């Protein structure tokens, strides 16, 4: 439960007018006002405009002189940029605001959403994991995501490389939610731009609590991770190092009372160490989607909110611009071949992987991959196993290359 005075019996009333929305945004965007301070000020002063008026005195009592709240022009510019991007502002207390997220003590007061806001009302499970995922990890993520989608759950993740991308790609046609670390209009990493546009077009949603146009910084990713877990009924970690953002998400999930599950991995693969640690410490072991479904609480009937007053932004609201098909890829350079070298090493681990599966995961042709595999064999980095399988050769100290 929240520690705000209104939280237990008087949930916050969402802003109902444009002026109210501007006041909420101004308060949240003001210097030194984070989520916790926002809710405290709203609780103490009753509404955002009164809190804004009191901010200079509050700052002065804290030893900050000549304090000014966020100028109205800054917020109006953000609203204009949001309309141009087709983003919608969903405030705490709005019918589209996710119930699971609303229960958190540090729930975002507002979310920018590109795509379908109704996606935020569907039951969700988070799939997260390593950016440098192995082929086996990517296959597992796709299998779990597909099984969850078939069971009526929506997959939420962070649009990062590796496991996140695999989970989104597998469920993009059935709806998936991507939580952004920066502004909802800043598509990071850039190679997932087309995927992000497809998510918004096909019934899913891109979500962020950050201002429109904000470039993500390192400190924004843990904040993003708390939303990923907060939206979800469970968090599943597929691959993760012992110190990784995925484990931060798992810790948030535990603090939020969510179920945490993990896919076990080979003890000699560093990408599996975080998952193995979670399982050792009590997380449920995952072999397939059925293991996740058994761990989830009973589902409530899906109810679509009745929104007679919900306003779409001017312009092409839920539809984002089409991305033109690019030209065929150019002939690979030596630099690109070296990159393929690294991609192969990232996807292989101590556990054998079928060569044809590796080629499919890389999205390359056999003619391009086979010579690189031969080079890696000659270098003593990759070993061929019976039946067309491949694995990494451990270093002398037992670690992988």
mmCIF file of C-alpha atoms in Angstrom:
data_model
loop_
_atom_site.group_PDB
_atom_site.id
_atom_site.type_symbol
_atom_site.label_atom_id
_atom_site.label_comp_id
_atom_site.label_asym_id
_atom_site.label_seq_id
_atom_site.Cartn_x
_atom_site.Cartn_y
_atom_site.Cartn_z
ATOM 1 C CA UNK A 1 0.000 0.000 0.000
ATOM 2 C CA UNK A 2 1.064 3.561 -0.573
ATOM 3 C CA UNK A 3 2.231 5.733 2.258
ATOM 4 C CA UNK A 4 0.279 8.701 0.826
ATOM 5 C CA UNK A 5 -2.485 9.825 3.129
ATOM 6 C CA UNK A 6 -5.130 9.416 0.433
ATOM 7 C CA UNK A 7 -3.975 6.068 -0.910
ATOM 8 C CA UNK A 8 -5.935 3.634 1.195
ATOM 9 C CA UNK A 9 -9.354 5.281 1.050
ATOM 10 C CA UNK A 10 -9.150 8.146 -1.447
ATOM 11 C CA UNK A 11 -7.408 7.196 -4.684
ATOM 12 C CA UNK A 12 -6.101 10.206 -6.615
ATOM 13 C CA UNK A 13 -8.535 11.815 -8.992
ATOM 14 C CA UNK A 14 -7.068 12.030 -12.485
ATOM 15 C CA UNK A 15 -6.887 15.434 -14.145
ATOM 16 C CA UNK A 16 -10.096 16.025 -16.077
ATOM 17 C CA UNK A 17 -9.272 19.241 -17.942
ATOM 18 C CA UNK A 18 -6.364 20.400 -20.058
ATOM 19 C CA UNK A 19 -5.378 22.867 -17.332
ATOM 20 C CA UNK A 20 -5.297 20.029 -14.794
ATOM 21 C CA UNK A 21 -3.054 17.951 -17.064
ATOM 22 C CA UNK A 22 -0.706 20.891 -17.532
ATOM 23 C CA UNK A 23 -0.513 21.339 -13.747
ATOM 24 C CA UNK A 24 0.244 17.652 -13.184
ATOM 25 C CA UNK A 25 2.972 17.725 -15.811
ATOM 26 C CA UNK A 26 4.445 20.984 -14.506
ATOM 27 C CA UNK A 27 4.590 19.574 -10.972
ATOM 28 C CA UNK A 28 6.229 16.317 -12.047
ATOM 29 C CA UNK A 29 8.701 18.060 -14.388
ATOM 30 C CA UNK A 30 9.759 20.610 -11.761
ATOM 31 C CA UNK A 31 13.303 20.507 -10.464
ATOM 32 C CA UNK A 32 13.864 18.138 -7.520
ATOM 33 C CA UNK A 33 10.336 16.728 -7.786
ATOM 34 C CA UNK A 34 10.439 12.979 -8.341
ATOM 35 C CA UNK A 35 7.615 10.474 -8.165
ATOM 36 C CA UNK A 36 7.599 10.196 -4.354
ATOM 37 C CA UNK A 37 7.727 13.967 -3.897
ATOM 38 C CA UNK A 38 4.932 14.403 -6.445
ATOM 39 C CA UNK A 39 2.596 12.105 -4.510
ATOM 40 C CA UNK A 40 3.533 13.695 -1.175
ATOM 41 C CA UNK A 41 2.879 17.214 -2.477
ATOM 42 C CA UNK A 42 -0.407 16.151 -4.040
ATOM 43 C CA UNK A 43 -1.430 14.558 -0.750
ATOM 44 C CA UNK A 44 -0.463 17.575 1.329
ATOM 45 C CA UNK A 45 -1.952 20.271 -0.921
ATOM 46 C CA UNK A 46 -4.932 18.526 -2.475
ATOM 47 C CA UNK A 47 -4.278 19.345 -6.124
ATOM 48 C CA UNK A 48 -1.358 19.962 -8.456
ATOM 49 C CA UNK A 49 -1.890 23.710 -8.950
ATOM 50 C CA UNK A 50 -1.929 24.380 -5.210
ATOM 51 C CA UNK A 51 1.214 22.261 -4.857
ATOM 52 C CA UNK A 52 2.883 24.291 -7.617
ATOM 53 C CA UNK A 53 2.036 27.523 -5.820
ATOM 54 C CA UNK A 54 3.550 26.140 -2.620
ATOM 55 C CA UNK A 55 6.742 24.803 -4.229
ATOM 56 C CA UNK A 56 8.912 27.931 -3.745
ATOM 57 C CA UNK A 57 8.159 27.991 -0.007
ATOM 58 C CA UNK A 58 8.738 24.236 0.266
ATOM 59 C CA UNK A 59 12.095 24.635 -1.508
ATOM 60 C CA UNK A 60 13.064 27.600 0.666
ATOM 61 C CA UNK A 61 12.385 25.630 3.833
ATOM 62 C CA UNK A 62 14.699 22.942 2.431
ATOM 63 C CA UNK A 63 17.461 25.505 1.897
ATOM 64 C CA UNK A 64 16.954 26.029 -1.855
ATOM 65 C CA UNK A 65 16.719 29.711 -2.729
ATOM 66 C CA UNK A 66 15.157 31.306 -5.823
ATOM 67 C CA UNK A 67 13.293 28.150 -6.745
ATOM 68 C CA UNK A 68 10.943 28.226 -9.727
ATOM 69 C CA UNK A 69 8.561 25.471 -10.832
ATOM 70 C CA UNK A 70 8.702 24.076 -14.340
ATOM 71 C CA UNK A 71 7.564 26.831 -16.734
ATOM 72 C CA UNK A 72 4.224 26.294 -18.420
ATOM 73 C CA UNK A 73 5.828 26.777 -21.831
ATOM 74 C CA UNK A 74 8.026 23.714 -21.333
ATOM 75 C CA UNK A 75 5.003 21.526 -20.661
ATOM 76 C CA UNK A 76 3.009 22.998 -23.549
ATOM 77 C CA UNK A 77 5.943 22.198 -25.849
ATOM 78 C CA UNK A 78 5.950 18.604 -24.556
ATOM 79 C CA UNK A 79 2.231 18.277 -25.199
ATOM 80 C CA UNK A 80 2.667 19.629 -28.717
ATOM 81 C CA UNK A 81 5.504 17.183 -29.436
ATOM 82 C CA UNK A 82 3.367 14.344 -28.072
ATOM 83 C CA UNK A 83 0.501 15.208 -30.405
ATOM 84 C CA UNK A 84 2.901 15.242 -33.342
ATOM 85 C CA UNK A 85 4.104 11.736 -32.375
ATOM 86 C CA UNK A 86 0.576 10.429 -31.781
ATOM 87 C CA UNK A 87 1.261 9.850 -28.082
ATOM 88 C CA UNK A 88 -1.497 9.781 -25.470
ATOM 89 C CA UNK A 89 -1.146 10.848 -21.849
ATOM 90 C CA UNK A 90 -2.575 8.266 -19.434
ATOM 91 C CA UNK A 91 -2.761 9.586 -15.877
ATOM 92 C CA UNK A 92 -3.002 7.662 -12.617
ATOM 93 C CA UNK A 93 -6.718 7.097 -12.050
ATOM 94 C CA UNK A 94 -7.636 7.118 -15.748
ATOM 95 C CA UNK A 95 -9.562 4.029 -16.932
ATOM 96 C CA UNK A 96 -6.606 2.947 -19.083
ATOM 97 C CA UNK A 97 -4.058 3.195 -16.257
ATOM 98 C CA UNK A 98 -2.871 -0.353 -15.400
ATOM 99 C CA UNK A 99 -4.317 -1.722 -12.165
ATOM 100 C CA UNK A 100 -1.149 -3.623 -11.235
ATOM 101 C CA UNK A 101 1.008 -0.535 -11.694
ATOM 102 C CA UNK A 102 -1.396 1.666 -9.738
ATOM 103 C CA UNK A 103 -0.853 -0.511 -6.653
ATOM 104 C CA UNK A 104 2.830 0.489 -6.359
ATOM 105 C CA UNK A 105 4.039 3.055 -3.836
ATOM 106 C CA UNK A 106 6.155 4.655 -6.583
ATOM 107 C CA UNK A 107 3.613 4.369 -9.382
ATOM 108 C CA UNK A 108 4.268 6.837 -12.227
ATOM 109 C CA UNK A 109 1.742 9.667 -12.025
ATOM 110 C CA UNK A 110 1.540 9.725 -15.841
ATOM 111 C CA UNK A 111 2.505 7.509 -18.755
ATOM 112 C CA UNK A 112 3.011 8.497 -22.361
ATOM 113 C CA UNK A 113 1.626 5.799 -24.656
ATOM 114 C CA UNK A 114 2.112 5.304 -28.394
ATOM 115 C CA UNK A 115 -0.181 2.648 -29.814
ATOM 116 C CA UNK A 116 -3.293 1.226 -28.179
ATOM 117 C CA UNK A 117 -3.819 2.313 -24.533
ATOM 118 C CA UNK A 118 -6.188 -0.647 -24.070
ATOM 119 C CA UNK A 119 -3.082 -2.857 -24.196
ATOM 120 C CA UNK A 120 -2.299 -1.627 -20.680
ATOM 121 C CA UNK A 121 -5.471 -3.234 -19.311
ATOM 122 C CA UNK A 122 -4.663 -6.774 -20.458
ATOM 123 C CA UNK A 123 -2.971 -9.271 -18.111
ATOM 124 C CA UNK A 124 0.795 -9.153 -18.604
ATOM 125 C CA UNK A 125 3.872 -11.251 -17.919
ATOM 126 C CA UNK A 126 7.380 -9.796 -18.239
ATOM 127 C CA UNK A 127 10.082 -11.628 -20.179
ATOM 128 C CA UNK A 128 13.555 -10.167 -19.689
ATOM 129 C CA UNK A 129 17.124 -11.305 -20.163
ATOM 130 C CA UNK A 130 20.558 -10.806 -21.640
ATOM 131 C CA UNK A 131 21.307 -8.456 -24.506
ATOM 132 C CA UNK A 132 24.037 -10.810 -25.762
ATOM 133 C CA UNK A 133 21.674 -13.783 -25.650
ATOM 134 C CA UNK A 134 22.678 -17.208 -26.897
ATOM 135 C CA UNK A 135 20.794 -19.057 -29.615
ATOM 136 C CA UNK A 136 19.284 -21.352 -26.993
ATOM 137 C CA UNK A 137 18.221 -18.352 -24.925
ATOM 138 C CA UNK A 138 16.567 -16.679 -27.904
ATOM 139 C CA UNK A 139 14.729 -19.883 -28.801
ATOM 140 C CA UNK A 140 13.536 -20.243 -25.219
ATOM 141 C CA UNK A 141 12.320 -16.631 -25.117
ATOM 142 C CA UNK A 142 10.349 -17.104 -28.324
ATOM 143 C CA UNK A 143 8.838 -20.355 -27.081
ATOM 144 C CA UNK A 144 7.792 -18.878 -23.729
ATOM 145 C CA UNK A 145 6.398 -15.708 -25.305
ATOM 146 C CA UNK A 146 4.385 -17.689 -27.835
ATOM 147 C CA UNK A 147 2.960 -19.968 -25.152
ATOM 148 C CA UNK A 148 1.955 -17.014 -22.975
ATOM 149 C CA UNK A 149 0.279 -15.299 -25.926
ATOM 150 C CA UNK A 150 -1.710 -18.446 -26.731
ATOM 151 C CA UNK A 151 -2.890 -18.543 -23.121
ATOM 152 C CA UNK A 152 -4.182 -14.958 -23.364
ATOM 153 C CA UNK A 153 -1.341 -13.128 -21.655
ATOM 154 C CA UNK A 154 0.460 -10.141 -23.092
ATOM 155 C CA UNK A 155 4.244 -10.036 -22.957
ATOM 156 C CA UNK A 156 5.933 -6.902 -21.618
ATOM 157 C CA UNK A 157 9.648 -6.192 -21.927
ATOM 158 C CA UNK A 158 12.119 -3.358 -22.428
ATOM 159 C CA UNK A 159 12.777 -3.369 -26.212
ATOM 160 C CA UNK A 160 16.472 -4.077 -25.579
ATOM 161 C CA UNK A 161 18.595 -6.295 -27.774
ATOM 162 C CA UNK A 162 18.573 -10.038 -27.236
ATOM 163 C CA UNK A 163 15.876 -11.630 -25.064
ATOM 164 C CA UNK A 164 13.649 -8.515 -24.996
ATOM 165 C CA UNK A 165 13.652 -8.295 -28.781
ATOM 166 C CA UNK A 166 12.906 -12.005 -29.213
ATOM 167 C CA UNK A 167 9.936 -11.758 -26.830
ATOM 168 C CA UNK A 168 8.498 -8.711 -28.609
ATOM 169 C CA UNK A 169 9.000 -10.148 -32.106
ATOM 170 C CA UNK A 170 7.247 -13.402 -31.183
ATOM 171 C CA UNK A 171 4.168 -11.582 -29.852
ATOM 172 C CA UNK A 172 4.018 -8.455 -31.999
ATOM 173 C CA UNK A 173 0.991 -9.792 -33.920
ATOM 174 C CA UNK A 174 -0.956 -10.554 -30.742
ATOM 175 C CA UNK A 175 -0.008 -7.392 -28.864
ATOM 176 C CA UNK A 176 3.020 -6.650 -26.716
ATOM 177 C CA UNK A 177 4.081 -3.756 -24.481
ATOM 178 C CA UNK A 178 7.539 -2.184 -24.684
ATOM 179 C CA UNK A 179 8.595 0.061 -21.792
ATOM 180 C CA UNK A 180 11.078 2.737 -22.845
ATOM 181 C CA UNK A 181 13.884 4.173 -20.708
ATOM 182 C CA UNK A 182 13.810 7.512 -22.560
ATOM 183 C CA UNK A 183 10.994 9.415 -24.208
ATOM 184 C CA UNK A 184 8.342 7.300 -25.890
ATOM 185 C CA UNK A 185 9.373 8.873 -29.188
ATOM 186 C CA UNK A 186 13.077 7.993 -28.753
ATOM 187 C CA UNK A 187 13.441 4.479 -30.151
ATOM 188 C CA UNK A 188 16.437 2.834 -28.521
ATOM 189 C CA UNK A 189 18.288 0.821 -29.692
ATOM 190 C CA UNK A 190 17.914 2.248 -33.192
ATOM 191 C CA UNK A 191 17.934 -1.190 -34.834
ATOM 192 C CA UNK A 192 14.563 -1.864 -33.162
ATOM 193 C CA UNK A 193 12.902 1.152 -34.781
ATOM 194 C CA UNK A 194 10.876 -0.971 -37.198
ATOM 195 C CA UNK A 195 9.902 -3.372 -34.409
ATOM 196 C CA UNK A 196 8.719 -0.468 -32.251
ATOM 197 C CA UNK A 197 6.573 0.883 -35.075
ATOM 198 C CA UNK A 198 5.064 -2.566 -35.623
ATOM 199 C CA UNK A 199 4.254 -2.877 -31.921
ATOM 200 C CA UNK A 200 2.335 0.420 -32.054
ATOM 201 C CA UNK A 201 0.526 -0.524 -35.283
ATOM 202 C CA UNK A 202 -0.541 -4.028 -34.278
ATOM 203 C CA UNK A 203 -2.451 -3.492 -31.044
ATOM 204 C CA UNK A 204 0.488 -3.180 -28.662
ATOM 205 C CA UNK A 205 1.920 -0.128 -26.951
ATOM 206 C CA UNK A 206 5.149 1.773 -26.376
ATOM 207 C CA UNK A 207 5.173 3.210 -22.845
ATOM 208 C CA UNK A 208 7.330 5.708 -20.946
ATOM 209 C CA UNK A 209 7.064 7.938 -17.907
ATOM 210 C CA UNK A 210 9.842 10.192 -19.238
ATOM 211 C CA UNK A 211 9.329 13.475 -21.114
ATOM 212 C CA UNK A 212 8.860 13.379 -24.865
ATOM 213 C CA UNK A 213 12.223 13.665 -26.611
ATOM 214 C CA UNK A 214 14.355 12.577 -23.633
ATOM 215 C CA UNK A 215 17.421 10.578 -24.643
ATOM 216 C CA UNK A 216 17.872 7.613 -22.261
ATOM 217 C CA UNK A 217 20.750 7.689 -19.787
ATOM 218 C CA UNK A 218 22.079 4.918 -17.544
ATOM 219 C CA UNK A 219 20.067 6.081 -14.528
ATOM 220 C CA UNK A 220 16.800 5.835 -16.486
ATOM 221 C CA UNK A 221 17.003 2.075 -17.067
ATOM 222 C CA UNK A 222 16.429 0.954 -13.440
ATOM 223 C CA UNK A 223 13.443 3.336 -13.349
ATOM 224 C CA UNK A 224 12.181 1.683 -16.536
ATOM 225 C CA UNK A 225 12.689 -1.770 -15.009
ATOM 226 C CA UNK A 226 10.396 -1.039 -12.057
ATOM 227 C CA UNK A 227 7.603 -0.301 -14.565
ATOM 228 C CA UNK A 228 8.283 -3.525 -16.489
ATOM 229 C CA UNK A 229 7.829 -5.554 -13.302
ATOM 230 C CA UNK A 230 5.061 -3.321 -11.990
ATOM 231 C CA UNK A 231 2.920 -3.933 -15.070
ATOM 232 C CA UNK A 232 3.315 -7.680 -14.757
ATOM 233 C CA UNK A 233 1.820 -10.499 -12.752
ATOM 234 C CA UNK A 234 5.129 -12.344 -12.986
ATOM 235 C CA UNK A 235 8.668 -11.700 -14.204
ATOM 236 C CA UNK A 236 10.494 -14.436 -16.124
ATOM 237 C CA UNK A 237 14.278 -14.138 -16.526
ATOM 238 C CA UNK A 238 15.602 -16.171 -19.463
ATOM 239 C CA UNK A 239 19.322 -15.346 -19.431
ATOM 240 C CA UNK A 240 21.129 -12.904 -17.165
ATOM 241 C CA UNK A 241 24.614 -12.332 -15.823
ATOM 242 C CA UNK A 242 25.171 -12.164 -12.075
ATOM 243 C CA UNK A 243 25.167 -8.350 -12.273
ATOM 244 C CA UNK A 244 22.625 -7.238 -14.854
ATOM 245 C CA UNK A 245 19.575 -5.091 -15.424
ATOM 246 C CA UNK A 246 17.440 -8.237 -15.576
ATOM 247 C CA UNK A 247 18.282 -9.014 -11.952
ATOM 248 C CA UNK A 248 17.357 -5.445 -11.034
ATOM 249 C CA UNK A 249 13.953 -6.113 -12.605
ATOM 250 C CA UNK A 250 13.690 -9.361 -10.617
ATOM 251 C CA UNK A 251 14.483 -7.509 -7.369
ATOM 252 C CA UNK A 252 11.817 -4.917 -8.139
ATOM 253 C CA UNK A 253 9.371 -7.753 -8.800
ATOM 254 C CA UNK A 254 10.093 -9.316 -5.417
ATOM 255 C CA UNK A 255 9.652 -5.957 -3.666
ATOM 256 C CA UNK A 256 6.359 -5.480 -5.533
ATOM 257 C CA UNK A 257 5.050 -8.906 -4.539
ATOM 258 C CA UNK A 258 5.256 -10.373 -8.035
ATOM 259 C CA UNK A 259 6.164 -13.949 -8.874
ATOM 260 C CA UNK A 260 9.762 -14.371 -10.088
ATOM 261 C CA UNK A 261 10.719 -17.254 -12.364
ATOM 262 C CA UNK A 262 13.964 -18.127 -14.124
ATOM 263 C CA UNK A 263 15.227 -20.447 -16.843
ATOM 264 C CA UNK A 264 18.226 -22.481 -15.654
ATOM 265 C CA UNK A 265 21.406 -22.547 -17.694
ATOM 266 C CA UNK A 266 24.784 -24.195 -17.965
ATOM 267 C CA UNK A 267 26.945 -23.419 -14.901
ATOM 268 C CA UNK A 268 29.887 -22.481 -17.149
ATOM 269 C CA UNK A 269 27.888 -19.940 -19.172
ATOM 270 C CA UNK A 270 28.136 -16.473 -17.570
ATOM 271 C CA UNK A 271 24.827 -15.545 -19.183
ATOM 272 C CA UNK A 272 23.094 -18.149 -17.027
ATOM 273 C CA UNK A 273 24.699 -17.244 -13.706
ATOM 274 C CA UNK A 274 22.035 -14.717 -12.729
ATOM 275 C CA UNK A 275 19.191 -17.138 -13.463
ATOM 276 C CA UNK A 276 20.900 -19.918 -11.531
ATOM 277 C CA UNK A 277 21.366 -17.554 -8.579
ATOM 278 C CA UNK A 278 17.666 -16.644 -8.655
ATOM 279 C CA UNK A 279 16.667 -20.317 -8.670
ATOM 280 C CA UNK A 280 19.063 -21.053 -5.814
ATOM 281 C CA UNK A 281 17.444 -18.231 -3.838
ATOM 282 C CA UNK A 282 13.897 -19.488 -4.371
ATOM 283 C CA UNK A 283 12.719 -18.393 -7.835
ATOM 284 C CA UNK A 284 10.592 -20.926 -9.697
ATOM 285 C CA UNK A 285 12.415 -22.949 -12.311
ATOM 286 C CA UNK A 286 10.988 -22.610 -15.823
ATOM 287 C CA UNK A 287 11.113 -25.363 -18.442
ATOM 288 C CA UNK A 288 8.212 -24.216 -20.615
ATOM 289 C CA UNK A 289 5.256 -21.836 -20.738
ATOM 290 C CA UNK A 290 3.138 -24.247 -18.685
ATOM 291 C CA UNK A 291 5.476 -23.749 -15.715
ATOM 292 C CA UNK A 292 4.790 -20.006 -15.891
ATOM 293 C CA UNK A 293 1.031 -20.429 -16.228
ATOM 294 C CA UNK A 294 0.928 -22.704 -13.175
ATOM 295 C CA UNK A 295 2.632 -20.004 -11.099
ATOM 296 C CA UNK A 296 0.269 -17.184 -12.088
ATOM 297 C CA UNK A 297 -2.662 -16.143 -9.896
ATOM 298 C CA UNK A 298 -6.164 -16.816 -11.243
ATOM 299 C CA UNK A 299 -7.161 -14.415 -13.986
ATOM 300 C CA UNK A 300 -9.994 -11.965 -13.609
ATOM 301 C CA UNK A 301 -12.409 -11.688 -16.542
ATOM 302 C CA UNK A 302 -11.085 -9.250 -19.121
ATOM 303 C CA UNK A 303 -13.110 -6.029 -18.985
ATOM 304 C CA UNK A 304 -12.543 -3.253 -21.480
ATOM 305 C CA UNK A 305 -12.915 0.183 -19.883
ATOM 306 C CA UNK A 306 -15.794 2.400 -20.928
ATOM 307 C CA UNK A 307 -14.184 5.679 -21.977
ATOM 308 C CA UNK A 308 -16.732 8.160 -23.246
ATOM 309 C CA UNK A 309 -14.498 11.088 -22.298
ATOM 310 C CA UNK A 310 -11.142 9.808 -23.436
ATOM 311 C CA UNK A 311 -9.704 12.210 -25.997
ATOM 312 C CA UNK A 312 -7.402 11.247 -28.814
ATOM 313 C CA UNK A 313 -4.637 13.746 -29.629
ATOM 314 C CA UNK A 314 -5.008 15.757 -32.765
ATOM 315 C CA UNK A 315 -3.643 14.113 -35.876
ATOM 316 C CA UNK A 316 -2.974 10.487 -36.601
ATOM 317 C CA UNK A 317 -3.320 9.253 -33.012
ATOM 318 C CA UNK A 318 -2.740 5.530 -32.750
ATOM 319 C CA UNK A 319 -1.135 5.181 -36.147
ATOM 320 C CA UNK A 320 2.560 5.808 -36.438
ATOM 321 C CA UNK A 321 4.360 6.572 -39.692
ATOM 322 C CA UNK A 322 5.049 3.752 -42.085
ATOM 323 C CA UNK A 323 8.672 2.740 -42.384
ATOM 324 C CA UNK A 324 9.715 2.184 -45.964
ATOM 325 C CA UNK A 325 11.409 -1.036 -46.903
ATOM 326 C CA UNK A 326 15.140 -0.477 -47.217
ATOM 327 C CA UNK A 327 17.360 -1.618 -50.080
ATOM 328 C CA UNK A 328 18.923 -5.078 -49.943
ATOM 329 C CA UNK A 329 21.984 -5.224 -47.678
ATOM 330 C CA UNK A 330 25.265 -4.359 -49.396
ATOM 331 C CA UNK A 331 28.141 -6.774 -49.838
ATOM 332 C CA UNK A 332 29.648 -7.462 -46.431
ATOM 333 C CA UNK A 333 32.908 -5.733 -45.598
ATOM 334 C CA UNK A 334 35.749 -7.113 -43.492
ATOM 335 C CA UNK A 335 34.378 -5.108 -40.566
ATOM 336 C CA UNK A 336 30.960 -6.729 -40.963
ATOM 337 C CA UNK A 337 32.562 -10.166 -41.148
ATOM 338 C CA UNK A 338 34.324 -9.417 -37.875
ATOM 339 C CA UNK A 339 30.956 -8.408 -36.440
ATOM 340 C CA UNK A 340 29.524 -11.764 -37.536
ATOM 341 C CA UNK A 341 32.482 -13.372 -35.760
ATOM 342 C CA UNK A 342 31.379 -11.723 -32.508
ATOM 343 C CA UNK A 343 27.686 -12.491 -33.059
ATOM 344 C CA UNK A 344 28.450 -16.182 -33.410
ATOM 345 C CA UNK A 345 30.545 -16.216 -30.239
ATOM 346 C CA UNK A 346 27.782 -14.380 -28.349
ATOM 347 C CA UNK A 347 25.142 -16.908 -29.387
ATOM 348 C CA UNK A 348 27.162 -20.013 -28.609
ATOM 349 C CA UNK A 349 27.799 -21.383 -25.152
ATOM 350 C CA UNK A 350 28.904 -24.609 -23.497
ATOM 351 C CA UNK A 351 25.588 -26.260 -24.435
ATOM 352 C CA UNK A 352 25.601 -27.490 -28.076
ATOM 353 C CA UNK A 353 23.477 -25.617 -30.636
ATOM 354 C CA UNK A 354 22.462 -26.950 -34.038
ATOM 355 C CA UNK A 355 24.304 -25.178 -36.849
ATOM 356 C CA UNK A 356 21.156 -24.638 -38.920
ATOM 357 C CA UNK A 357 19.429 -23.087 -35.895
ATOM 358 C CA UNK A 358 22.395 -20.763 -35.364
ATOM 359 C CA UNK A 359 22.210 -19.656 -38.998
ATOM 360 C CA UNK A 360 18.480 -18.906 -38.671
ATOM 361 C CA UNK A 361 19.054 -16.928 -35.454
ATOM 362 C CA UNK A 362 21.760 -14.872 -37.138
ATOM 363 C CA UNK A 363 19.512 -14.122 -40.113
ATOM 364 C CA UNK A 364 22.423 -14.879 -42.446
ATOM 365 C CA UNK A 365 23.043 -17.374 -45.229
ATOM 366 C CA UNK A 366 24.888 -20.635 -44.807
ATOM 367 C CA UNK A 367 27.433 -19.409 -47.362
ATOM 368 C CA UNK A 368 28.351 -16.472 -45.112
ATOM 369 C CA UNK A 369 28.298 -18.283 -41.769
ATOM 370 C CA UNK A 370 30.155 -21.481 -42.698
ATOM 371 C CA UNK A 371 33.508 -19.817 -43.550
ATOM 372 C CA UNK A 372 33.407 -17.837 -40.304
ATOM 373 C CA UNK A 373 32.674 -21.022 -38.342
ATOM 374 C CA UNK A 374 35.658 -22.655 -40.007
ATOM 375 C CA UNK A 375 37.864 -19.740 -38.942
ATOM 376 C CA UNK A 376 36.607 -20.048 -35.376
ATOM 377 C CA UNK A 377 37.273 -23.780 -35.405
ATOM 378 C CA UNK A 378 40.824 -23.229 -36.581
ATOM 379 C CA UNK A 379 41.269 -20.607 -33.866
ATOM 380 C CA UNK A 380 40.172 -23.171 -31.289
ATOM 381 C CA UNK A 381 37.145 -21.130 -30.202
ATOM 382 C CA UNK A 382 34.340 -23.318 -31.585
ATOM 383 C CA UNK A 383 33.999 -27.091 -31.530
ATOM 384 C CA UNK A 384 31.821 -29.187 -33.829
ATOM 385 C CA UNK A 385 29.825 -31.959 -32.176
ATOM 386 C CA UNK A 386 28.227 -35.074 -33.744
ATOM 387 C CA UNK A 387 24.916 -34.411 -35.481
ATOM 388 C CA UNK A 388 25.766 -30.933 -36.747
ATOM 389 C CA UNK A 389 25.955 -29.256 -33.355
ATOM 390 C CA UNK A 390 28.347 -26.493 -32.241
ATOM 391 C CA UNK A 391 29.606 -25.278 -28.887
ATOM 392 C CA UNK A 392 32.213 -22.898 -27.486
ATOM 393 C CA UNK A 393 35.569 -24.260 -26.390
ATOM 394 C CA UNK A 394 36.205 -23.159 -22.773
ATOM 395 C CA UNK A 395 39.417 -21.313 -21.983
ATOM 396 C CA UNK A 396 42.005 -23.049 -19.863
ATOM 397 C CA UNK A 397 40.553 -21.442 -16.746
ATOM 398 C CA UNK A 398 37.145 -22.931 -17.492
ATOM 399 C CA UNK A 399 35.494 -19.753 -18.761
ATOM 400 C CA UNK A 400 34.088 -19.380 -22.231
ATOM 401 C CA UNK A 401 35.812 -17.287 -24.908
#
